[in-house]
């Protein structure tokens, strides 16, 4: 951290700042310029609150040098993280293709779609058993029964399962079934939940909050990493803007930005990003081209009758077309599907 003193700062004020830095166990680097004094705080500044210095007499402003996240930063692991789930790996040359319905609705629905997405090229099966719905009057998911059905579909198809956990007291239960624990956009800053999944050793798919910055997403990942769970994937699923035609606005910039700032794999969600199935394939193409390490796509055998997110769900044959196109684009950018 750098502390810039006012031109009018007195020697006493400068000494007050440097002795506080010293007290906190940091080293001081003083630079006395022609007009003002600049004080460097040497050491890992992340636990420090800049406001502590900003309130001091004679201080003009402070400037952070390090990003506030550490374990999530690209510097921590410059080569990039590869997460292994069963036979699949996420973050390597091959893209992860996660597909399935928004919600597990019944045994027959899920088994049918699981076989269909596998046939089309999916490498993971997604499906929510605990659903974060905007209305308490709509379908809330099958709960434990949904987890049982997911486990049966994994058994039948061999596809590892991605499913959401919504509450800290359900982490242990969902972790018994899930191969990847999904943290939904609405829970990205649920810190007790992040800490709870940080205690497990189950890989986590952390979705970006709809009103969260890239830095806030990385700080949430940091919570999980700080708990000792290093298998975290970040997911861009669209953010809220003034635009109302689409459900959310795909922040395509976030994909290369996250890859630049962090070593964690990045998954694109073209379904929640758009909210409209005709837009899903074009946006999925853009996500692969932008460097995503995988996609998570909602696929339903009968979108008209889906209990959640039917409007953004692809039919299996359209998902097959998406995989085909994603493969060609992946090859063009040095990756594989
Ligand atoms: C979902 O994946 O079905 C979901 C609820 O996503 P999000 O948390 O991104 O809205
Ligand atoms: Mn959904």
Short mmCIF file of C-alpha atoms and ligand atoms in Angstrom, two decimals:
data_model
loop_
_atom_site.label_atom_id
_atom_site.label_comp_id
_atom_site.label_asym_id
_atom_site.label_seq_id
_atom_site.Cartn_x
_atom_site.Cartn_y
_atom_site.Cartn_z
CA UNK A 1 0.00 0.00 0.00
CA UNK A 2 1.10 3.53 -0.71
CA UNK A 3 0.05 6.42 1.50
CA UNK A 4 0.18 9.83 -0.17
CA UNK A 5 0.48 12.66 2.35
CA UNK A 6 -0.95 16.13 1.74
CA UNK A 7 1.51 18.82 0.64
CA UNK A 8 0.69 20.57 3.91
CA UNK A 9 1.34 17.51 6.12
CA UNK A 10 3.52 18.29 9.10
CA UNK A 11 6.52 16.26 10.26
CA UNK A 12 4.44 15.22 13.29
CA UNK A 13 1.62 13.90 11.08
CA UNK A 14 4.08 11.93 8.94
CA UNK A 15 5.66 10.46 12.06
CA UNK A 16 2.24 9.52 13.41
CA UNK A 17 1.52 7.51 10.23
CA UNK A 18 4.93 5.80 10.16
CA UNK A 19 4.76 4.82 13.83
CA UNK A 20 1.28 3.30 13.26
CA UNK A 21 2.69 1.25 10.32
CA UNK A 22 5.53 0.14 12.55
CA UNK A 23 3.11 -0.82 15.35
CA UNK A 24 1.16 -2.98 12.91
CA UNK A 25 4.33 -4.92 12.10
CA UNK A 26 4.96 -3.52 8.62
CA UNK A 27 8.05 -1.86 7.25
CA UNK A 28 8.05 1.77 6.19
CA UNK A 29 9.52 3.11 2.99
CA UNK A 30 9.64 6.91 3.03
CA UNK A 31 9.95 8.92 -0.13
CA UNK A 32 10.30 12.63 0.42
CA UNK A 33 9.56 14.45 -2.82
CA UNK A 34 9.85 18.12 -3.61
CA UNK A 35 6.15 18.68 -2.92
CA UNK A 36 4.93 15.86 -0.76
CA UNK A 37 5.87 12.75 1.16
CA UNK A 38 4.85 9.31 -0.01
CA UNK A 39 4.92 6.41 2.45
CA UNK A 40 5.22 2.83 1.26
CA UNK A 41 3.85 0.07 3.52
CA UNK A 42 6.00 -3.00 2.95
CA UNK A 43 4.46 -6.41 3.68
CA UNK A 44 1.24 -8.26 2.82
CA UNK A 45 -1.23 -5.41 3.06
CA UNK A 46 -4.34 -7.52 2.46
CA UNK A 47 -5.47 -7.74 6.08
CA UNK A 48 -5.11 -3.95 6.45
CA UNK A 49 -8.07 -1.64 6.18
CA UNK A 50 -7.02 1.41 4.15
CA UNK A 51 -9.65 3.51 5.91
CA UNK A 52 -7.51 3.26 9.06
CA UNK A 53 -4.90 5.50 7.37
CA UNK A 54 -7.33 7.61 5.38
CA UNK A 55 -8.84 9.07 8.57
CA UNK A 56 -5.43 10.24 9.83
CA UNK A 57 -4.51 13.92 9.80
CA UNK A 58 -2.29 14.86 6.87
CA UNK A 59 -3.17 11.82 4.72
CA UNK A 60 -4.48 12.64 1.26
CA UNK A 61 -5.21 9.15 -0.04
CA UNK A 62 -4.03 5.55 -0.06
CA UNK A 63 -3.39 3.28 -3.04
CA UNK A 64 -3.47 -0.55 -2.94
CA UNK A 65 -0.69 -2.37 -4.70
CA UNK A 66 -1.86 -5.95 -4.29
CA UNK A 67 -5.30 -7.21 -5.33
CA UNK A 68 -7.40 -8.04 -2.23
CA UNK A 69 -7.49 -11.73 -3.20
CA UNK A 70 -4.40 -13.89 -3.02
CA UNK A 71 -5.15 -17.62 -3.44
CA UNK A 72 -7.46 -16.83 -6.36
CA UNK A 73 -4.90 -14.67 -8.16
CA UNK A 74 -3.06 -15.72 -11.29
CA UNK A 75 0.25 -14.96 -9.53
CA UNK A 76 -0.55 -17.71 -7.02
CA UNK A 77 -0.52 -20.32 -9.78
CA UNK A 78 0.63 -18.81 -13.09
CA UNK A 79 0.17 -22.06 -15.02
CA UNK A 80 -3.61 -22.21 -14.31
CA UNK A 81 -5.54 -24.76 -12.27
CA UNK A 82 -6.85 -28.01 -13.65
CA UNK A 83 -9.62 -29.62 -11.60
CA UNK A 84 -10.11 -33.34 -11.85
CA UNK A 85 -13.59 -34.81 -11.47
CA UNK A 86 -13.68 -38.56 -12.12
CA UNK A 87 -12.35 -39.03 -15.64
CA UNK A 88 -12.94 -35.43 -16.60
CA UNK A 89 -10.70 -32.45 -16.03
CA UNK A 90 -11.67 -28.81 -16.13
CA UNK A 91 -9.15 -26.17 -17.09
CA UNK A 92 -7.05 -28.39 -19.37
CA UNK A 93 -7.15 -28.33 -23.17
CA UNK A 94 -10.55 -30.08 -23.32
CA UNK A 95 -13.65 -28.02 -22.56
CA UNK A 96 -16.15 -29.27 -19.99
CA UNK A 97 -19.66 -29.58 -21.41
CA UNK A 98 -22.18 -29.47 -18.59
CA UNK A 99 -25.78 -29.95 -19.64
CA UNK A 100 -29.14 -30.93 -18.28
CA UNK A 101 -32.38 -29.44 -17.08
CA UNK A 102 -32.67 -26.42 -14.81
CA UNK A 103 -34.50 -28.63 -12.27
CA UNK A 104 -34.82 -32.32 -11.63
CA UNK A 105 -38.57 -32.76 -12.14
CA UNK A 106 -39.03 -36.53 -12.11
CA UNK A 107 -37.06 -39.74 -12.50
CA UNK A 108 -38.19 -40.33 -16.08
CA UNK A 109 -37.54 -36.71 -17.12
CA UNK A 110 -34.01 -36.72 -15.73
CA UNK A 111 -32.97 -40.15 -16.97
CA UNK A 112 -34.26 -39.40 -20.43
CA UNK A 113 -32.42 -36.08 -20.64
CA UNK A 114 -29.26 -37.54 -19.09
CA UNK A 115 -28.98 -40.14 -21.86
CA UNK A 116 -29.81 -37.50 -24.48
CA UNK A 117 -27.18 -34.98 -23.37
CA UNK A 118 -24.57 -37.70 -23.06
CA UNK A 119 -25.34 -38.84 -26.59
CA UNK A 120 -25.00 -35.23 -27.74
CA UNK A 121 -21.54 -34.86 -26.18
CA UNK A 122 -22.08 -33.63 -22.61
CA UNK A 123 -19.36 -34.52 -20.14
CA UNK A 124 -21.30 -33.50 -17.00
CA UNK A 125 -24.99 -33.67 -16.06
CA UNK A 126 -26.50 -30.60 -14.43
CA UNK A 127 -29.81 -30.41 -12.57
CA UNK A 128 -31.10 -28.62 -9.51
CA UNK A 129 -32.73 -30.50 -6.64
CA UNK A 130 -32.78 -27.44 -4.36
CA UNK A 131 -33.91 -24.47 -6.45
CA UNK A 132 -33.46 -20.79 -5.64
CA UNK A 133 -36.71 -19.44 -7.12
CA UNK A 134 -37.68 -15.78 -7.18
CA UNK A 135 -41.21 -16.69 -6.09
CA UNK A 136 -42.02 -18.87 -3.08
CA UNK A 137 -45.14 -20.08 -4.93
CA UNK A 138 -43.27 -21.73 -7.82
CA UNK A 139 -41.62 -25.18 -7.96
CA UNK A 140 -38.86 -25.32 -5.34
CA UNK A 141 -37.20 -28.56 -6.48
CA UNK A 142 -37.55 -32.16 -5.34
CA UNK A 143 -34.94 -31.87 -2.58
CA UNK A 144 -33.42 -35.17 -1.44
CA UNK A 145 -35.55 -37.13 -3.90
CA UNK A 146 -33.96 -35.05 -6.66
CA UNK A 147 -30.47 -35.90 -5.37
CA UNK A 148 -31.36 -39.60 -5.41
CA UNK A 149 -32.52 -39.32 -9.01
CA UNK A 150 -29.31 -37.50 -9.97
CA UNK A 151 -27.25 -40.27 -8.38
CA UNK A 152 -29.22 -42.85 -10.35
CA UNK A 153 -28.61 -40.90 -13.58
CA UNK A 154 -24.87 -40.78 -12.83
CA UNK A 155 -24.90 -44.53 -12.27
CA UNK A 156 -26.74 -45.06 -15.55
CA UNK A 157 -24.72 -42.71 -17.77
CA UNK A 158 -21.38 -42.31 -16.01
CA UNK A 159 -21.76 -38.52 -16.16
CA UNK A 160 -20.60 -36.68 -13.02
CA UNK A 161 -23.30 -34.43 -11.59
CA UNK A 162 -23.40 -30.70 -10.93
CA UNK A 163 -26.10 -29.62 -8.50
CA UNK A 164 -26.82 -26.57 -6.39
CA UNK A 165 -26.53 -26.26 -2.63
CA UNK A 166 -28.40 -23.32 -1.14
CA UNK A 167 -27.82 -23.47 2.60
CA UNK A 168 -24.82 -24.15 4.87
CA UNK A 169 -26.72 -26.84 6.79
CA UNK A 170 -27.36 -28.75 3.54
CA UNK A 171 -23.73 -28.82 2.35
CA UNK A 172 -22.95 -32.17 3.94
CA UNK A 173 -26.06 -33.75 2.48
CA UNK A 174 -25.63 -32.38 -1.07
CA UNK A 175 -21.90 -33.21 -0.99
CA UNK A 176 -22.77 -36.89 -0.50
CA UNK A 177 -24.36 -36.90 -3.96
CA UNK A 178 -22.72 -34.12 -5.97
CA UNK A 179 -19.52 -34.34 -7.99
CA UNK A 180 -19.58 -30.56 -8.30
CA UNK A 181 -21.38 -28.29 -5.82
CA UNK A 182 -23.00 -25.33 -7.52
CA UNK A 183 -23.27 -22.03 -5.66
CA UNK A 184 -25.99 -20.01 -7.35
CA UNK A 185 -25.79 -16.36 -8.37
CA UNK A 186 -28.11 -15.35 -5.51
CA UNK A 187 -25.79 -16.95 -2.99
CA UNK A 188 -22.44 -15.73 -4.31
CA UNK A 189 -22.00 -13.55 -1.24
CA UNK A 190 -23.53 -15.94 1.27
CA UNK A 191 -20.32 -16.13 3.31
CA UNK A 192 -21.39 -18.90 5.72
CA UNK A 193 -22.29 -21.02 2.65
CA UNK A 194 -18.92 -20.25 1.00
CA UNK A 195 -17.15 -21.22 4.22
CA UNK A 196 -19.15 -24.43 4.45
CA UNK A 197 -18.25 -25.55 0.91
CA UNK A 198 -14.67 -24.45 1.62
CA UNK A 199 -14.52 -27.14 4.30
CA UNK A 200 -15.47 -29.90 1.87
CA UNK A 201 -13.15 -31.34 -0.75
CA UNK A 202 -15.85 -31.41 -3.40
CA UNK A 203 -15.22 -29.17 -6.45
CA UNK A 204 -17.32 -26.02 -6.52
CA UNK A 205 -18.89 -24.12 -9.42
CA UNK A 206 -19.26 -20.56 -8.15
CA UNK A 207 -21.70 -18.49 -10.18
CA UNK A 208 -21.26 -14.74 -10.44
CA UNK A 209 -23.90 -12.74 -8.62
CA UNK A 210 -26.14 -10.83 -10.99
CA UNK A 211 -24.97 -7.51 -9.51
CA UNK A 212 -21.44 -8.48 -8.58
CA UNK A 213 -18.18 -7.18 -9.95
CA UNK A 214 -15.39 -9.41 -11.17
CA UNK A 215 -13.41 -8.53 -8.04
CA UNK A 216 -16.34 -9.48 -5.79
CA UNK A 217 -16.58 -12.84 -7.57
CA UNK A 218 -12.87 -13.42 -6.96
CA UNK A 219 -13.23 -12.43 -3.29
CA UNK A 220 -16.02 -15.00 -2.92
CA UNK A 221 -13.78 -17.64 -4.52
CA UNK A 222 -11.10 -16.59 -2.03
CA UNK A 223 -13.43 -17.56 0.83
CA UNK A 224 -13.68 -21.11 -0.51
CA UNK A 225 -9.95 -21.37 -1.25
CA UNK A 226 -9.07 -19.99 2.19
CA UNK A 227 -11.05 -22.88 3.68
CA UNK A 228 -8.69 -25.33 1.97
CA UNK A 229 -10.88 -26.32 -0.96
CA UNK A 230 -8.78 -25.43 -4.01
CA UNK A 231 -11.13 -26.88 -6.61
CA UNK A 232 -13.15 -23.83 -7.55
CA UNK A 233 -14.52 -22.94 -10.98
CA UNK A 234 -15.89 -19.49 -11.73
CA UNK A 235 -19.04 -19.07 -13.80
CA UNK A 236 -20.12 -16.08 -15.87
CA UNK A 237 -23.93 -16.27 -16.07
CA UNK A 238 -24.83 -12.73 -17.09
CA UNK A 239 -25.28 -9.60 -15.05
CA UNK A 240 -28.16 -7.19 -14.60
CA UNK A 241 -28.03 -4.06 -16.75
CA UNK A 242 -30.62 -1.57 -18.06
CA UNK A 243 -31.41 -3.95 -20.93
CA UNK A 244 -34.70 -5.83 -20.51
CA UNK A 245 -34.96 -7.73 -23.81
CA UNK A 246 -32.69 -10.45 -22.44
CA UNK A 247 -32.91 -11.90 -18.94
CA UNK A 248 -29.35 -10.81 -18.17
CA UNK A 249 -26.50 -9.27 -20.13
CA UNK A 250 -23.62 -11.59 -20.96
CA UNK A 251 -20.43 -9.98 -19.73
CA UNK A 252 -18.21 -11.57 -22.33
CA UNK A 253 -15.32 -9.44 -21.07
CA UNK A 254 -15.48 -11.28 -17.76
CA UNK A 255 -14.22 -14.51 -19.34
CA UNK A 256 -10.80 -13.27 -20.53
CA UNK A 257 -10.63 -10.87 -17.57
CA UNK A 258 -11.07 -13.71 -15.07
CA UNK A 259 -8.57 -15.86 -16.96
CA UNK A 260 -6.10 -12.97 -16.77
CA UNK A 261 -6.63 -12.20 -13.07
CA UNK A 262 -7.06 -15.74 -11.77
CA UNK A 263 -5.77 -19.28 -12.25
CA UNK A 264 -9.24 -20.74 -11.68
CA UNK A 265 -11.13 -22.34 -14.59
CA UNK A 266 -13.98 -20.27 -16.05
CA UNK A 267 -17.28 -21.76 -17.20
CA UNK A 268 -19.75 -19.87 -19.40
CA UNK A 269 -23.50 -20.17 -18.86
CA UNK A 270 -25.24 -19.00 -22.05
CA UNK A 271 -28.66 -20.04 -20.71
CA UNK A 272 -29.05 -17.73 -17.71
CA UNK A 273 -26.99 -15.08 -19.54
CA UNK A 274 -29.66 -14.72 -22.20
CA UNK A 275 -32.90 -16.26 -20.89
CA UNK A 276 -34.00 -16.98 -24.47
CA UNK A 277 -33.21 -20.26 -26.18
CA UNK A 278 -32.64 -18.82 -29.70
CA UNK A 279 -29.76 -16.76 -28.25
CA UNK A 280 -28.12 -19.63 -26.39
CA UNK A 281 -26.11 -21.12 -29.26
CA UNK A 282 -24.72 -17.80 -30.58
CA UNK A 283 -23.68 -16.72 -27.06
CA UNK A 284 -22.19 -20.16 -26.34
CA UNK A 285 -20.04 -19.73 -29.45
CA UNK A 286 -18.82 -16.37 -28.17
CA UNK A 287 -18.00 -17.84 -24.75
CA UNK A 288 -15.87 -20.60 -26.26
CA UNK A 289 -14.14 -18.10 -28.53
CA UNK A 290 -13.46 -15.83 -25.53
CA UNK A 291 -11.56 -18.61 -23.75
CA UNK A 292 -14.09 -20.33 -21.48
CA UNK A 293 -12.92 -23.66 -20.04
CA UNK A 294 -16.40 -25.08 -20.43
CA UNK A 295 -20.09 -24.37 -20.76
CA UNK A 296 -23.10 -25.11 -18.57
CA UNK A 297 -26.26 -25.30 -20.65
CA UNK A 298 -29.90 -25.95 -19.78
CA UNK A 299 -31.40 -28.72 -21.88
CA UNK A 300 -34.95 -30.07 -21.54
CA UNK A 301 -36.85 -32.73 -23.46
CA UNK A 302 -40.05 -30.66 -23.40
CA UNK A 303 -39.19 -27.01 -22.68
CA UNK A 304 -42.84 -25.93 -23.00
CA UNK A 305 -43.71 -27.92 -19.92
CA UNK A 306 -40.51 -27.36 -17.94
CA UNK A 307 -41.11 -26.51 -14.28
CA UNK A 308 -38.35 -23.86 -14.39
CA UNK A 309 -36.43 -21.95 -17.08
CA UNK A 310 -38.21 -23.54 -20.08
CA UNK A 311 -37.77 -20.38 -22.17
CA UNK A 312 -33.99 -20.70 -22.11
CA UNK A 313 -33.81 -24.49 -22.40
CA UNK A 314 -32.53 -26.11 -25.57
CA UNK A 315 -34.04 -29.31 -26.91
CA UNK A 316 -31.46 -32.14 -26.99
CA UNK A 317 -31.01 -31.95 -30.76
CA UNK A 318 -30.20 -28.24 -30.50
CA UNK A 319 -27.71 -28.99 -27.74
CA UNK A 320 -26.10 -31.52 -30.08
CA UNK A 321 -25.73 -28.74 -32.65
CA UNK A 322 -24.20 -26.50 -29.98
CA UNK A 323 -21.59 -29.15 -29.13
CA UNK A 324 -20.76 -29.55 -32.79
CA UNK A 325 -20.22 -25.82 -33.24
CA UNK A 326 -18.37 -25.44 -29.94
CA UNK A 327 -15.97 -28.15 -31.11
CA UNK A 328 -15.10 -26.25 -34.29
CA UNK A 329 -14.64 -22.98 -32.42
CA UNK A 330 -12.59 -24.65 -29.68
CA UNK A 331 -10.23 -26.04 -32.33
CA UNK A 332 -9.86 -22.58 -33.85
CA UNK A 333 -8.65 -21.25 -30.48
CA UNK A 334 -6.38 -24.18 -29.65
CA UNK A 335 -8.76 -26.15 -27.44
CA UNK A 336 -10.85 -29.32 -27.79
CA UNK A 337 -14.40 -30.52 -27.09
C1 LIG B 1 -29.40 -22.48 -12.33
O1 LIG B 1 -28.28 -22.85 -12.69
O2 LIG B 1 -30.45 -23.07 -12.61
C2 LIG B 1 -29.52 -21.20 -11.61
C3 LIG B 1 -30.47 -20.98 -10.72
O3 LIG B 1 -28.54 -20.32 -11.97
P1 LIG B 1 -28.17 -18.86 -11.37
O4 LIG B 1 -27.82 -19.08 -9.94
O5 LIG B 1 -27.02 -18.46 -12.24
O6 LIG B 1 -29.39 -17.99 -11.56
MN1 LIG B 2 -32.02 -22.39 -14.30
#
